[in-house]
């Protein structure tokens, strides 16, 4: 639909979805602060026409609402949906051939087109220092590209059809990077570029990389799309754009003809530099680590180029809308990939990767009168072994029985599980394994643990709807607050060490049992207790509970239990305790600079350009 990012910007403005900011704005913290305020208010896309220190314009919040995203892709969305559906269920084309006639055109657009002549983006060569060097959070290591399309090819099978397009964090300035000569490339585990770099290193060769920035919005979305096996990002970009991805090569580097900017360079085997910190989507800073160093070859910009960016932080943010868009387009793909799965929800409020809710099937033993998880455990293992889902720490899974469930109704879904779970049978740990690179609750970079809470069968308990007396008045544990049915948050002294925490949890458990007064006590109505630094905050909203609990805990180290013990190496308890206190090794949370917040208020005053979006 759009041949360029500028065409999209003009169309959004024409239909009232974009506001131009003509006043000079500082890329150091101000642009991000403005974006965050407008996003939170459900406001429009923003075109910054006067970026301090750069001659290029910048745009943000393009995908800030699902409605605006669908508007952008209104001409091509259904065709792209049909092509993906055919990849998942090719038999549907045979069943309804006339319904899929238009799919042929979408498939034609999917084929990348190698072009001749000088790419529009190559009309001018620039330097990294010419770009809008946007720093988002006060403790960030420098300026970053937040919406890059990082392109690499398989060294063993060169060519665009064996390429990978991913959205990996790119640090442009700061740390030890030589300005205009080096940038940092941060990619997490389970990423396609890692396979390419490993192959290049094995051959003793540098990996050529092209970073596209801007271009049609379809190209940006394609870089984050989890596509079915065999459907490349480049072909999907063409389908969603309604126009073939056009490219050529300069000096051996792939150049997108439609990008606003292209940065080319090489990653040499074994060469890294410290990258970060950087405010990230879990709501904390990702810390400084060694990541691949990219040596700059050339930087290009098209005439009237526009620099797209977003701001990441504690959900919800613009990438929340990204996620919703992707789920709507590819949500059914997981059903074809994992038999028995009906729904998997990566919970955005918990930072996406830490927490999964899933609905599976339970068909193994329908002849048995007692219902318990069986097939669900097989499905759980498949989920935790599939792509990005394998980075999750917590998986809550059940099957529908007698009534439908919705994983997006977090309270109802968790209530259903907590009513049915057998806490001595249905909790399953995986220790010393991989977690998200950006999650600092584990034992090291990429390392931590996982736990599956699997529940199925008849209701086993009534959940408390108010804080039971047994949780009140325990010395050292104060301000018990109801989070939701069956879940109570309680605060205690700050975490010091795991050795001390283990002793504290032992004493806490003993105190609860002593106060419990027998089998008919109310303690049984609280299957989950959250130990935290501020129970008022944790209980204030469900999003606070999901964020604080599941981003600040490592299952193997931070799950305890009342009357806990092992039976043939299987751990169980009467009540689960999750220690969600902040730990010394965890990354600091993202806190805006109050001075910057005060400065940008000028744009939100009545009568100012963003006056309609001020509070």
Coordinates of C-alpha atoms in Angstrom, one line a residue:
X1 CA 0.0 0.0 0.0
X2 CA 2.7 2.5 1.0
X3 CA 5.8 2.9 -1.1
X4 CA 7.6 4.7 1.6
X5 CA 7.5 5.7 5.3
X6 CA 6.8 9.3 4.2
X7 CA 3.7 8.2 2.2
X8 CA 2.4 6.5 5.4
X9 CA 3.1 9.6 7.5
X10 CA 1.2 11.8 5.0
X11 CA -1.7 9.4 4.9
X12 CA -1.9 9.2 8.7
X13 CA -1.9 13.0 9.0
X14 CA -4.6 13.3 6.3
X15 CA -6.9 11.0 8.3
X16 CA -6.2 12.6 11.7
X17 CA -3.8 9.9 13.1
X18 CA -0.6 12.0 13.3
X19 CA 0.5 15.3 14.8
X20 CA 3.6 17.3 13.6
X21 CA 5.9 18.8 16.3
X22 CA 7.7 21.7 14.7
X23 CA 9.4 23.0 17.9
X24 CA 13.0 21.8 18.4
X25 CA 13.1 18.8 20.7
X26 CA 16.1 17.3 22.3
X27 CA 16.8 13.6 21.4
X28 CA 18.4 13.2 24.9
X29 CA 15.4 12.0 26.9
X30 CA 12.9 14.6 25.7
X31 CA 11.6 12.8 22.6
X32 CA 11.1 9.6 24.6
X33 CA 9.3 11.4 27.4
X34 CA 6.9 13.0 24.9
X35 CA 6.3 9.7 23.2
X36 CA 5.5 7.9 26.5
X37 CA 3.1 10.6 27.6
X38 CA 1.2 10.6 24.3
X39 CA 1.2 6.7 24.1
X40 CA -0.3 6.5 27.6
X41 CA -3.1 8.9 26.6
X42 CA -3.9 6.8 23.6
X43 CA -2.7 9.7 21.3
X44 CA -1.6 9.9 17.7
X45 CA 1.6 9.2 15.9
X46 CA 4.2 11.9 16.3
X47 CA 6.4 13.5 13.6
X48 CA 9.3 15.4 15.1
X49 CA 10.3 17.9 12.4
X50 CA 13.1 19.6 14.3
X51 CA 15.4 17.2 16.1
X52 CA 18.2 18.9 17.9
X53 CA 21.6 18.0 16.4
X54 CA 20.2 16.2 13.3
X55 CA 18.8 17.4 10.0
X56 CA 16.5 14.3 9.8
X57 CA 13.0 14.1 11.0
X58 CA 11.8 11.3 13.3
X59 CA 8.4 9.6 13.8
X60 CA 7.1 7.6 16.7
X61 CA 4.0 5.9 17.9
X62 CA 3.1 4.6 14.5
X63 CA 1.8 1.4 16.0
X64 CA 0.6 3.0 19.2
X65 CA -3.0 1.6 18.9
X66 CA -4.3 -1.6 17.3
X67 CA -6.8 0.5 15.4
X68 CA -4.1 2.7 13.8
X69 CA -2.0 -0.4 12.9
X70 CA -5.0 -1.9 11.2
X71 CA -5.6 1.4 9.4
X72 CA -2.1 1.3 8.1
X73 CA -2.5 -2.2 6.8
X74 CA -6.1 -2.0 5.8
X75 CA -5.6 -2.9 2.1
X76 CA -3.3 -5.9 2.6
X77 CA -4.2 -7.4 6.0
X78 CA -6.8 -9.9 4.9
X79 CA -4.6 -11.2 2.1
X80 CA -1.7 -11.7 4.4
X81 CA -3.9 -13.5 6.9
X82 CA -5.1 -15.9 4.2
X83 CA -1.5 -16.7 3.1
X84 CA -0.5 -17.5 6.6
X85 CA -3.6 -19.6 7.1
X86 CA -2.7 -21.5 4.0
X87 CA 0.8 -22.2 5.4
X88 CA -0.8 -23.6 8.5
X89 CA -3.7 -25.4 6.8
X90 CA -3.0 -25.9 3.1
X91 CA -6.0 -28.3 2.8
X92 CA -8.3 -25.3 3.3
X93 CA -7.5 -24.1 -0.3
X94 CA -8.7 -27.3 -1.7
X95 CA -11.9 -27.1 0.4
X96 CA -12.7 -23.5 -0.6
X97 CA -10.8 -22.7 -3.8
X98 CA -12.7 -19.6 -4.8
X99 CA -12.1 -18.0 -1.4
X100 CA -8.4 -18.1 -2.0
X101 CA -8.3 -16.7 -5.5
X102 CA -6.8 -13.4 -4.2
X103 CA -4.1 -15.3 -2.4
X104 CA -2.3 -15.7 -5.7
X105 CA -1.7 -11.9 -6.0
X106 CA -0.5 -11.8 -2.3
X107 CA 1.9 -14.7 -3.1
X108 CA 3.2 -12.9 -6.1
X109 CA 3.9 -9.8 -4.0
X110 CA 5.7 -12.1 -1.6
X111 CA 8.6 -12.7 -4.1
X112 CA 11.4 -10.3 -3.5
X113 CA 12.4 -8.3 -6.6
X114 CA 16.1 -7.7 -7.4
X115 CA 16.3 -4.2 -8.9
X116 CA 18.8 -2.4 -11.1
X117 CA 19.9 1.2 -10.9
X118 CA 20.9 3.2 -7.9
X119 CA 18.7 2.5 -4.8
X120 CA 16.8 5.7 -3.7
X121 CA 18.4 5.2 -0.2
X122 CA 21.9 5.5 -1.7
X123 CA 21.4 9.0 -3.0
X124 CA 23.5 10.3 -0.1
X125 CA 26.2 8.9 2.1
X126 CA 26.1 10.1 5.7
X127 CA 27.6 9.3 9.0
X128 CA 26.2 7.8 12.2
X129 CA 26.6 11.1 13.9
X130 CA 24.2 12.7 11.4
X131 CA 21.3 10.5 12.7
X132 CA 18.9 11.4 15.4
X133 CA 20.8 10.0 18.3
X134 CA 17.9 9.3 20.7
X135 CA 18.6 8.3 24.3
X136 CA 15.4 7.1 26.0
X137 CA 16.2 6.6 29.7
X138 CA 18.6 8.4 32.0
X139 CA 20.9 5.4 32.7
X140 CA 21.0 4.2 29.0
X141 CA 24.5 3.6 27.7
X142 CA 23.9 5.9 24.8
X143 CA 21.7 6.3 21.7
X144 CA 20.0 3.2 20.3
X145 CA 18.0 2.2 17.2
X146 CA 14.7 0.7 18.6
X147 CA 13.0 -0.2 15.3
X148 CA 15.8 -1.7 13.1
X149 CA 15.5 -4.3 10.5
X150 CA 18.7 -6.2 10.8
X151 CA 19.4 -8.3 7.7
X152 CA 21.9 -11.1 7.3
X153 CA 22.3 -14.0 4.9
X154 CA 23.3 -17.7 5.5
X155 CA 27.0 -17.9 4.7
X156 CA 26.5 -21.5 3.5
X157 CA 23.6 -20.6 1.2
X158 CA 23.9 -16.9 0.3
X159 CA 20.9 -15.1 -1.2
X160 CA 17.8 -13.3 -0.1
X161 CA 15.7 -16.4 0.2
X162 CA 18.0 -17.7 2.9
X163 CA 18.2 -14.5 4.7
X164 CA 17.1 -13.5 8.2
X165 CA 15.4 -10.2 9.1
X166 CA 15.2 -9.5 12.8
X167 CA 14.7 -6.6 15.2
X168 CA 17.8 -6.6 17.3
X169 CA 18.9 -3.7 19.5
X170 CA 21.6 -1.5 17.9
X171 CA 23.7 0.9 20.1
X172 CA 24.9 3.9 18.0
X173 CA 26.9 5.9 20.6
X174 CA 28.4 5.7 24.1
X175 CA 30.5 3.1 25.9
X176 CA 33.7 2.3 24.0
X177 CA 32.3 2.6 20.5
X178 CA 34.3 4.7 18.1
X179 CA 31.7 7.2 16.7
X180 CA 31.0 6.6 13.0
X181 CA 33.2 3.5 12.9
X182 CA 31.6 1.1 15.3
X183 CA 28.1 0.2 16.7
X184 CA 26.9 -2.5 19.0
X185 CA 24.6 -5.3 17.9
X186 CA 22.6 -6.9 20.7
X187 CA 20.7 -10.1 19.8
X188 CA 19.2 -12.6 22.2
X189 CA 19.4 -16.3 22.1
X190 CA 17.2 -18.3 19.7
X191 CA 17.7 -15.6 17.0
X192 CA 18.3 -16.3 13.3
X193 CA 21.3 -14.0 13.0
X194 CA 23.1 -16.1 15.6
X195 CA 23.0 -19.1 13.3
X196 CA 24.4 -17.0 10.5
X197 CA 27.2 -15.6 12.7
X198 CA 28.1 -19.1 14.0
X199 CA 28.5 -20.4 10.4
X200 CA 30.6 -17.4 9.4
X201 CA 32.8 -17.7 12.4
X202 CA 33.3 -21.4 11.7
X203 CA 34.5 -20.4 8.2
X204 CA 36.7 -17.8 9.8
X205 CA 34.9 -15.0 7.9
X206 CA 33.2 -11.8 9.0
X207 CA 29.4 -11.7 8.7
X208 CA 28.1 -9.0 6.4
X209 CA 25.1 -7.2 8.0
X210 CA 22.7 -4.6 6.6
X211 CA 20.5 -2.6 9.0
X212 CA 17.4 -1.1 7.3
X213 CA 15.6 1.7 9.2
X214 CA 12.2 3.0 8.0
X215 CA 10.6 2.1 4.7
X216 CA 7.0 0.9 4.5
X217 CA 5.7 0.0 7.9
X218 CA 5.2 -3.6 6.7
X219 CA 8.9 -4.0 6.6
X220 CA 9.2 -3.0 10.2
X221 CA 6.5 -5.4 11.3
X222 CA 8.0 -8.2 9.3
X223 CA 11.2 -8.0 11.4
X224 CA 9.4 -9.0 14.5
X225 CA 6.9 -11.5 13.0
X226 CA 7.0 -15.1 14.2
X227 CA 6.4 -16.7 10.9
X228 CA 5.6 -20.4 10.0
X229 CA 8.5 -22.5 9.0
X230 CA 9.5 -21.8 5.4
X231 CA 7.9 -18.4 5.1
X232 CA 10.7 -15.8 5.2
X233 CA 10.5 -12.2 6.6
X234 CA 11.3 -10.8 3.2
X235 CA 8.4 -12.6 1.5
X236 CA 6.0 -11.6 4.3
X237 CA 7.2 -7.9 4.0
X238 CA 6.1 -8.0 0.3
X239 CA 2.7 -9.5 1.1
X240 CA 1.9 -7.1 3.9
X241 CA 3.1 -4.1 1.9
X242 CA 1.2 -5.2 -1.2
X243 CA 4.4 -4.6 -3.1
X244 CA 7.4 -6.8 -3.7
X245 CA 10.4 -6.2 -1.5
X246 CA 12.9 -4.4 -3.8
X247 CA 16.6 -4.8 -3.2
X248 CA 20.0 -4.8 -4.8
X249 CA 23.6 -5.2 -3.7
X250 CA 26.3 -2.5 -3.1
X251 CA 29.8 -3.8 -2.2
X252 CA 28.3 -7.2 -1.4
X253 CA 25.8 -5.8 1.0
X254 CA 22.0 -6.1 0.5
X255 CA 20.3 -2.7 0.2
X256 CA 16.6 -2.2 0.6
X257 CA 15.4 0.2 -2.1
X258 CA 12.5 1.3 0.1
X259 CA 14.3 1.9 3.4
X260 CA 14.9 5.4 4.7
X261 CA 18.3 4.6 6.0
X262 CA 20.7 1.7 5.5
X263 CA 23.8 0.9 7.7
X264 CA 26.2 -1.7 6.3
X265 CA 29.0 -3.4 8.1
X266 CA 30.7 -6.5 9.3
X267 CA 30.7 -8.6 12.5
X268 CA 34.2 -10.2 12.9
X269 CA 34.6 -13.6 14.7
X270 CA 35.2 -13.1 18.4
X271 CA 35.0 -9.3 18.4
X272 CA 32.7 -7.9 21.1
X273 CA 32.4 -4.7 23.1
X274 CA 30.3 -3.8 26.2
X275 CA 26.8 -2.9 25.2
X276 CA 24.1 -1.3 27.4
X277 CA 22.6 -0.5 29.8
X278 CA 19.3 0.0 28.1
X279 CA 15.7 0.4 29.3
X280 CA 13.8 -2.6 28.2
X281 CA 10.4 -4.1 27.9
X282 CA 10.4 -5.9 31.2
X283 CA 10.4 -2.4 32.9
X284 CA 14.0 -2.5 34.0
X285 CA 17.4 -1.7 32.6
X286 CA 19.2 -4.5 30.8
X287 CA 22.7 -4.2 32.1
X288 CA 26.1 -3.9 30.3
X289 CA 27.3 -7.1 28.7
X290 CA 29.7 -8.1 25.9
X291 CA 27.9 -8.3 22.5
X292 CA 29.0 -8.4 18.9
X293 CA 30.7 -5.4 17.5
X294 CA 29.7 -4.2 14.0
X295 CA 32.3 -2.3 12.0
X296 CA 30.7 0.3 9.8
X297 CA 31.2 0.1 6.1
X298 CA 28.8 2.8 4.9
X299 CA 25.6 4.7 6.0
X300 CA 23.0 5.8 3.5
X301 CA 19.9 8.0 3.6
X302 CA 17.2 8.6 1.1
X303 CA 16.0 12.1 0.2
X304 CA 13.6 13.4 2.9
X305 CA 14.3 10.4 5.1
X306 CA 12.4 9.9 8.3
X307 CA 13.8 8.1 11.3
X308 CA 11.2 5.8 13.0
X309 CA 11.6 5.0 16.7
X310 CA 9.7 3.7 19.7
X311 CA 10.3 3.7 23.4
X312 CA 10.4 0.5 25.4
X313 CA 9.6 0.2 29.1
X314 CA 7.3 -1.4 31.6
X315 CA 4.2 -2.7 29.7
X316 CA 2.0 -1.5 28.2
X317 CA 4.0 0.3 25.6
X318 CA 3.9 0.6 21.8
X319 CA 5.4 -2.9 21.5
X320 CA 2.2 -4.1 23.4
X321 CA 0.2 -3.0 20.3
X322 CA 2.8 -4.7 18.1
X323 CA 2.2 -7.9 20.1
X324 CA -1.6 -7.7 19.8
X325 CA -1.2 -7.1 16.0
X326 CA 1.1 -10.1 15.6
X327 CA -1.2 -12.3 17.8
X328 CA -4.2 -11.4 15.7
X329 CA -2.4 -12.3 12.5
X330 CA -0.6 -15.4 13.6
X331 CA -2.4 -16.5 16.8
X332 CA -3.6 -19.7 15.3
X333 CA -0.2 -20.8 14.1
X334 CA 0.7 -22.3 17.4
X335 CA -2.3 -24.7 17.1
X336 CA -0.8 -26.2 14.0
X337 CA 2.7 -26.3 15.5
X338 CA 1.8 -28.0 18.8
X339 CA -1.0 -30.6 18.7
X340 CA -3.6 -30.2 21.5
X341 CA -2.9 -26.5 22.1
X342 CA -5.9 -24.2 21.9
X343 CA -4.4 -21.0 23.1
X344 CA -1.1 -19.6 24.4
X345 CA -0.9 -16.1 25.8
X346 CA 2.5 -14.5 26.6
X347 CA 1.3 -12.1 29.3
X348 CA 2.3 -8.6 28.3
X349 CA 1.8 -7.1 31.8
X350 CA 4.6 -9.4 33.0
X351 CA 7.0 -8.4 30.2
X352 CA 5.9 -11.1 27.8
X353 CA 8.6 -13.7 28.1
X354 CA 8.5 -14.4 31.9
X355 CA 4.8 -15.6 32.0
X356 CA 2.7 -17.8 29.8
X357 CA -1.0 -18.8 30.2
X358 CA -2.1 -21.7 28.0
X359 CA -5.2 -23.8 27.3
X360 CA -4.5 -27.3 26.1
X361 CA -6.4 -30.6 25.8
X362 CA -6.8 -33.5 28.2
X363 CA -7.8 -36.6 26.1
X364 CA -5.4 -39.3 27.4
X365 CA -7.7 -41.1 29.9
X366 CA -11.3 -40.1 29.3
X367 CA -12.4 -43.4 30.7
X368 CA -11.0 -42.6 34.2
X369 CA -13.4 -41.0 36.7
X370 CA -10.6 -39.0 38.3
X371 CA -9.4 -36.1 36.2
X372 CA -5.8 -34.9 36.5
X373 CA -3.1 -33.4 34.2
X374 CA -1.6 -35.9 31.8
X375 CA -1.7 -34.7 28.2
X376 CA -1.3 -31.2 29.5
X377 CA 2.2 -32.1 30.7
X378 CA 3.2 -33.3 27.3
X379 CA 1.8 -30.1 25.8
X380 CA 3.6 -28.0 28.4
X381 CA 7.0 -29.5 27.4
X382 CA 6.2 -28.8 23.8
X383 CA 5.4 -25.2 24.6
X384 CA 8.6 -24.7 26.6
X385 CA 10.6 -26.2 23.7
X386 CA 9.2 -24.0 21.0
X387 CA 11.0 -20.9 19.7
X388 CA 10.6 -17.8 21.8
X389 CA 8.2 -19.5 24.1
X390 CA 11.1 -21.5 25.4
X391 CA 12.3 -18.4 27.2
X392 CA 9.4 -18.4 29.6
X393 CA 9.9 -18.9 33.3
X394 CA 6.3 -19.5 34.4
X395 CA 3.7 -21.6 32.5
X396 CA 0.2 -21.9 33.9
X397 CA -1.7 -24.5 31.8
X398 CA -5.2 -26.1 32.0
X399 CA -7.9 -27.6 29.8
X400 CA -11.4 -26.5 29.4
X401 CA -13.9 -28.6 31.3
X402 CA -17.6 -27.8 31.5
X403 CA -17.0 -24.1 30.6
X404 CA -14.9 -22.0 28.2
X405 CA -11.8 -20.2 29.3
X406 CA -9.9 -17.1 28.0
X407 CA -6.2 -16.7 28.9
X408 CA -6.6 -12.9 28.3
X409 CA -9.0 -12.8 31.3
X410 CA -6.1 -13.1 33.7
X411 CA -8.1 -13.1 37.0
X412 CA -10.7 -15.7 35.8
X413 CA -8.0 -17.9 34.3
X414 CA -5.8 -17.9 37.4
X415 CA -8.8 -18.4 39.6
X416 CA -9.8 -21.5 37.6
X417 CA -6.3 -23.0 38.0
X418 CA -5.9 -22.1 41.7
X419 CA -9.3 -23.7 42.5
X420 CA -8.2 -27.0 40.9
X421 CA -4.4 -27.4 41.3
X422 CA -3.0 -30.1 43.5
X423 CA -0.1 -28.3 45.0
X424 CA 1.7 -31.6 45.9
X425 CA 1.3 -33.1 42.4
X426 CA 0.9 -30.4 39.8
X427 CA 4.0 -28.2 40.2
X428 CA 6.9 -29.2 37.9
X429 CA 10.3 -27.5 37.8
X430 CA 13.1 -27.3 35.2
X431 CA 16.3 -26.0 36.7
X432 CA 19.6 -24.7 35.3
X433 CA 18.1 -23.8 31.9
X434 CA 17.7 -20.8 29.6
X435 CA 15.5 -17.8 30.2
X436 CA 15.2 -14.4 28.4
X437 CA 18.5 -12.5 27.9
X438 CA 16.8 -9.4 29.3
X439 CA 15.5 -11.1 32.5
X440 CA 17.8 -10.5 35.5
X441 CA 15.9 -12.6 38.0
X442 CA 17.9 -15.7 37.2
X443 CA 21.4 -17.0 38.0
X444 CA 23.2 -15.3 35.2
X445 CA 22.8 -14.0 31.6
X446 CA 20.3 -16.2 29.8
X447 CA 20.3 -18.7 32.7
X448 CA 17.6 -19.5 35.3
X449 CA 14.7 -21.9 35.8
X450 CA 11.2 -22.7 34.8
X451 CA 8.1 -24.0 36.5
X452 CA 4.8 -25.4 35.2
X453 CA 1.6 -25.1 37.1
X454 CA -0.7 -27.6 35.5
X455 CA -4.3 -28.0 36.7
X456 CA -7.3 -30.1 35.6
X457 CA -10.3 -31.7 37.1
X458 CA -12.9 -30.8 39.7
X459 CA -12.7 -27.9 42.0
X460 CA -10.6 -28.7 45.1
X461 CA -10.9 -25.5 47.2
X462 CA -12.9 -22.3 47.8
X463 CA -10.6 -19.3 47.3
X464 CA -10.6 -16.5 49.8
X465 CA -12.2 -13.3 48.8
X466 CA -10.7 -11.3 51.7
X467 CA -7.5 -11.7 53.7
X468 CA -7.8 -14.6 56.1
X469 CA -7.1 -13.9 59.8
X470 CA -4.3 -16.4 59.7
X471 CA -2.2 -14.0 57.6
X472 CA -2.6 -11.1 60.0
X473 CA -0.4 -10.4 62.9
X474 CA 2.6 -12.6 62.0
X475 CA 5.6 -10.9 63.3
X476 CA 7.8 -9.4 60.6
X477 CA 5.1 -9.9 57.9
X478 CA 2.8 -6.9 57.5
X479 CA 0.1 -5.3 55.5
X480 CA -1.4 -8.5 54.1
X481 CA -3.5 -7.4 51.0
X482 CA -5.9 -9.4 48.8
X483 CA -4.6 -9.4 45.2
X484 CA -7.4 -11.6 43.7
X485 CA -9.3 -14.7 44.8
X486 CA -6.8 -17.0 46.5
X487 CA -3.8 -14.7 46.2
X488 CA -2.6 -12.5 49.0
X489 CA 0.4 -10.2 49.0
X490 CA 2.3 -9.6 52.2
X491 CA 5.4 -7.5 52.8
X492 CA 8.5 -8.1 54.9
X493 CA 12.0 -6.8 55.4
X494 CA 14.3 -6.4 52.3
X495 CA 15.9 -9.4 50.7
X496 CA 19.5 -9.9 51.7
X497 CA 20.6 -13.3 50.5
X498 CA 19.2 -16.7 49.5
X499 CA 20.6 -18.3 52.6
X500 CA 18.8 -15.8 54.8
X501 CA 15.6 -16.0 52.6
X502 CA 15.5 -19.8 53.1
X503 CA 15.6 -19.5 56.8
X504 CA 13.0 -16.7 56.8
X505 CA 10.7 -18.8 54.7
X506 CA 11.1 -21.7 57.0
X507 CA 10.2 -19.6 60.0
X508 CA 7.3 -18.0 58.1
X509 CA 5.9 -21.4 57.1
X510 CA 6.1 -22.6 60.7
X511 CA 4.4 -19.4 62.0
X512 CA 1.6 -19.9 59.5
X513 CA 1.1 -23.6 60.5
X514 CA 1.1 -22.6 64.2
X515 CA -1.5 -19.9 63.5
X516 CA -3.5 -22.2 61.3
X517 CA -5.4 -24.1 64.0
X518 CA -6.2 -27.3 62.2
X519 CA -7.7 -28.7 59.0
X520 CA -10.7 -26.3 58.9
X521 CA -8.6 -23.1 58.9
X522 CA -8.7 -20.4 56.2
X523 CA -5.1 -21.0 55.1
X524 CA -6.3 -23.6 52.6
X525 CA -8.2 -20.9 50.8
X526 CA -4.9 -19.1 50.0
X527 CA -3.0 -21.4 47.6
X528 CA -0.6 -18.5 46.6
X529 CA 1.1 -16.0 48.9
X530 CA 3.3 -13.3 47.3
X531 CA 6.1 -12.0 49.6
X532 CA 7.1 -8.5 48.4
X533 CA 8.6 -5.1 49.4
X534 CA 5.3 -3.2 49.0
X535 CA 2.1 -5.2 49.2
X536 CA 0.0 -2.1 48.6
X537 CA 1.6 -1.6 45.2
X538 CA 1.4 -5.3 44.3
X539 CA -2.3 -5.5 45.2
X540 CA -3.3 -2.2 43.7
X541 CA -3.9 -3.6 40.2
X542 CA -3.7 -7.0 38.5
X543 CA -1.0 -5.6 36.2
X544 CA 1.1 -4.6 39.2
X545 CA 0.8 -8.1 40.6
X546 CA 1.7 -9.8 37.3
X547 CA 4.7 -7.5 36.7
X548 CA 6.2 -7.5 40.2
X549 CA 5.7 -11.2 40.9
X550 CA 6.9 -12.7 37.6
X551 CA 9.7 -10.3 36.7
X552 CA 11.3 -10.4 40.1
X553 CA 11.4 -14.1 40.8
X554 CA 13.4 -17.1 39.6
X555 CA 11.2 -20.3 40.2
X556 CA 13.9 -22.6 41.5
X557 CA 15.3 -20.0 43.9
X558 CA 12.2 -17.9 44.9
X559 CA 9.4 -20.4 45.2
X560 CA 8.8 -21.8 48.7
X561 CA 5.9 -23.5 50.3
X562 CA 4.1 -24.0 53.6
X563 CA 4.7 -27.5 54.8
X564 CA 6.8 -28.2 51.8
X565 CA 8.7 -31.3 51.0
X566 CA 9.9 -33.9 48.5
X567 CA 8.5 -37.2 47.5
X568 CA 10.7 -39.2 45.1
X569 CA 12.3 -35.9 44.0
X570 CA 9.0 -34.2 43.3
X571 CA 8.4 -31.0 45.3
X572 CA 5.0 -30.1 46.8
X573 CA 3.5 -28.0 49.5
X574 CA 0.2 -26.9 51.1
X575 CA 0.5 -23.2 50.0
X576 CA 2.9 -21.7 47.4
X577 CA 5.0 -18.7 48.5
X578 CA 6.7 -16.7 45.8
X579 CA 9.4 -14.3 47.0
X580 CA 8.9 -11.3 44.7
X581 CA 11.1 -9.0 46.7
X582 CA 13.8 -7.0 44.7
X583 CA 17.1 -8.9 44.8
X584 CA 20.5 -7.2 44.8
X585 CA 21.5 -8.8 41.5
X586 CA 18.5 -7.7 39.6
X587 CA 18.5 -4.7 37.3
X588 CA 17.1 -1.3 38.5
X589 CA 13.6 -0.3 37.4
X590 CA 13.0 2.4 34.8
X591 CA 12.4 5.8 36.4
X592 CA 11.9 8.9 34.3
X593 CA 13.9 12.0 34.9
X594 CA 11.6 14.5 36.7
X595 CA 13.4 17.5 35.2
X596 CA 12.8 16.2 31.7
X597 CA 9.2 15.5 32.5
X598 CA 8.8 19.1 33.6
X599 CA 10.5 20.4 30.5
X600 CA 8.3 18.6 28.0
X601 CA 5.1 19.9 29.7
X602 CA 5.5 22.9 27.5
X603 CA 4.1 20.9 24.6
X604 CA 1.1 19.7 26.6
X605 CA -0.2 23.0 27.8
X606 CA -3.7 24.1 26.6
X607 CA -3.3 25.5 23.1
X608 CA 0.1 23.8 22.6
X609 CA 0.7 21.3 19.8
X610 CA -0.1 18.3 22.2
X611 CA -2.5 20.2 24.4
X612 CA -5.3 17.6 23.7
X613 CA -3.1 14.9 25.2
X614 CA -2.0 16.5 28.4
X615 CA -3.5 15.4 31.7

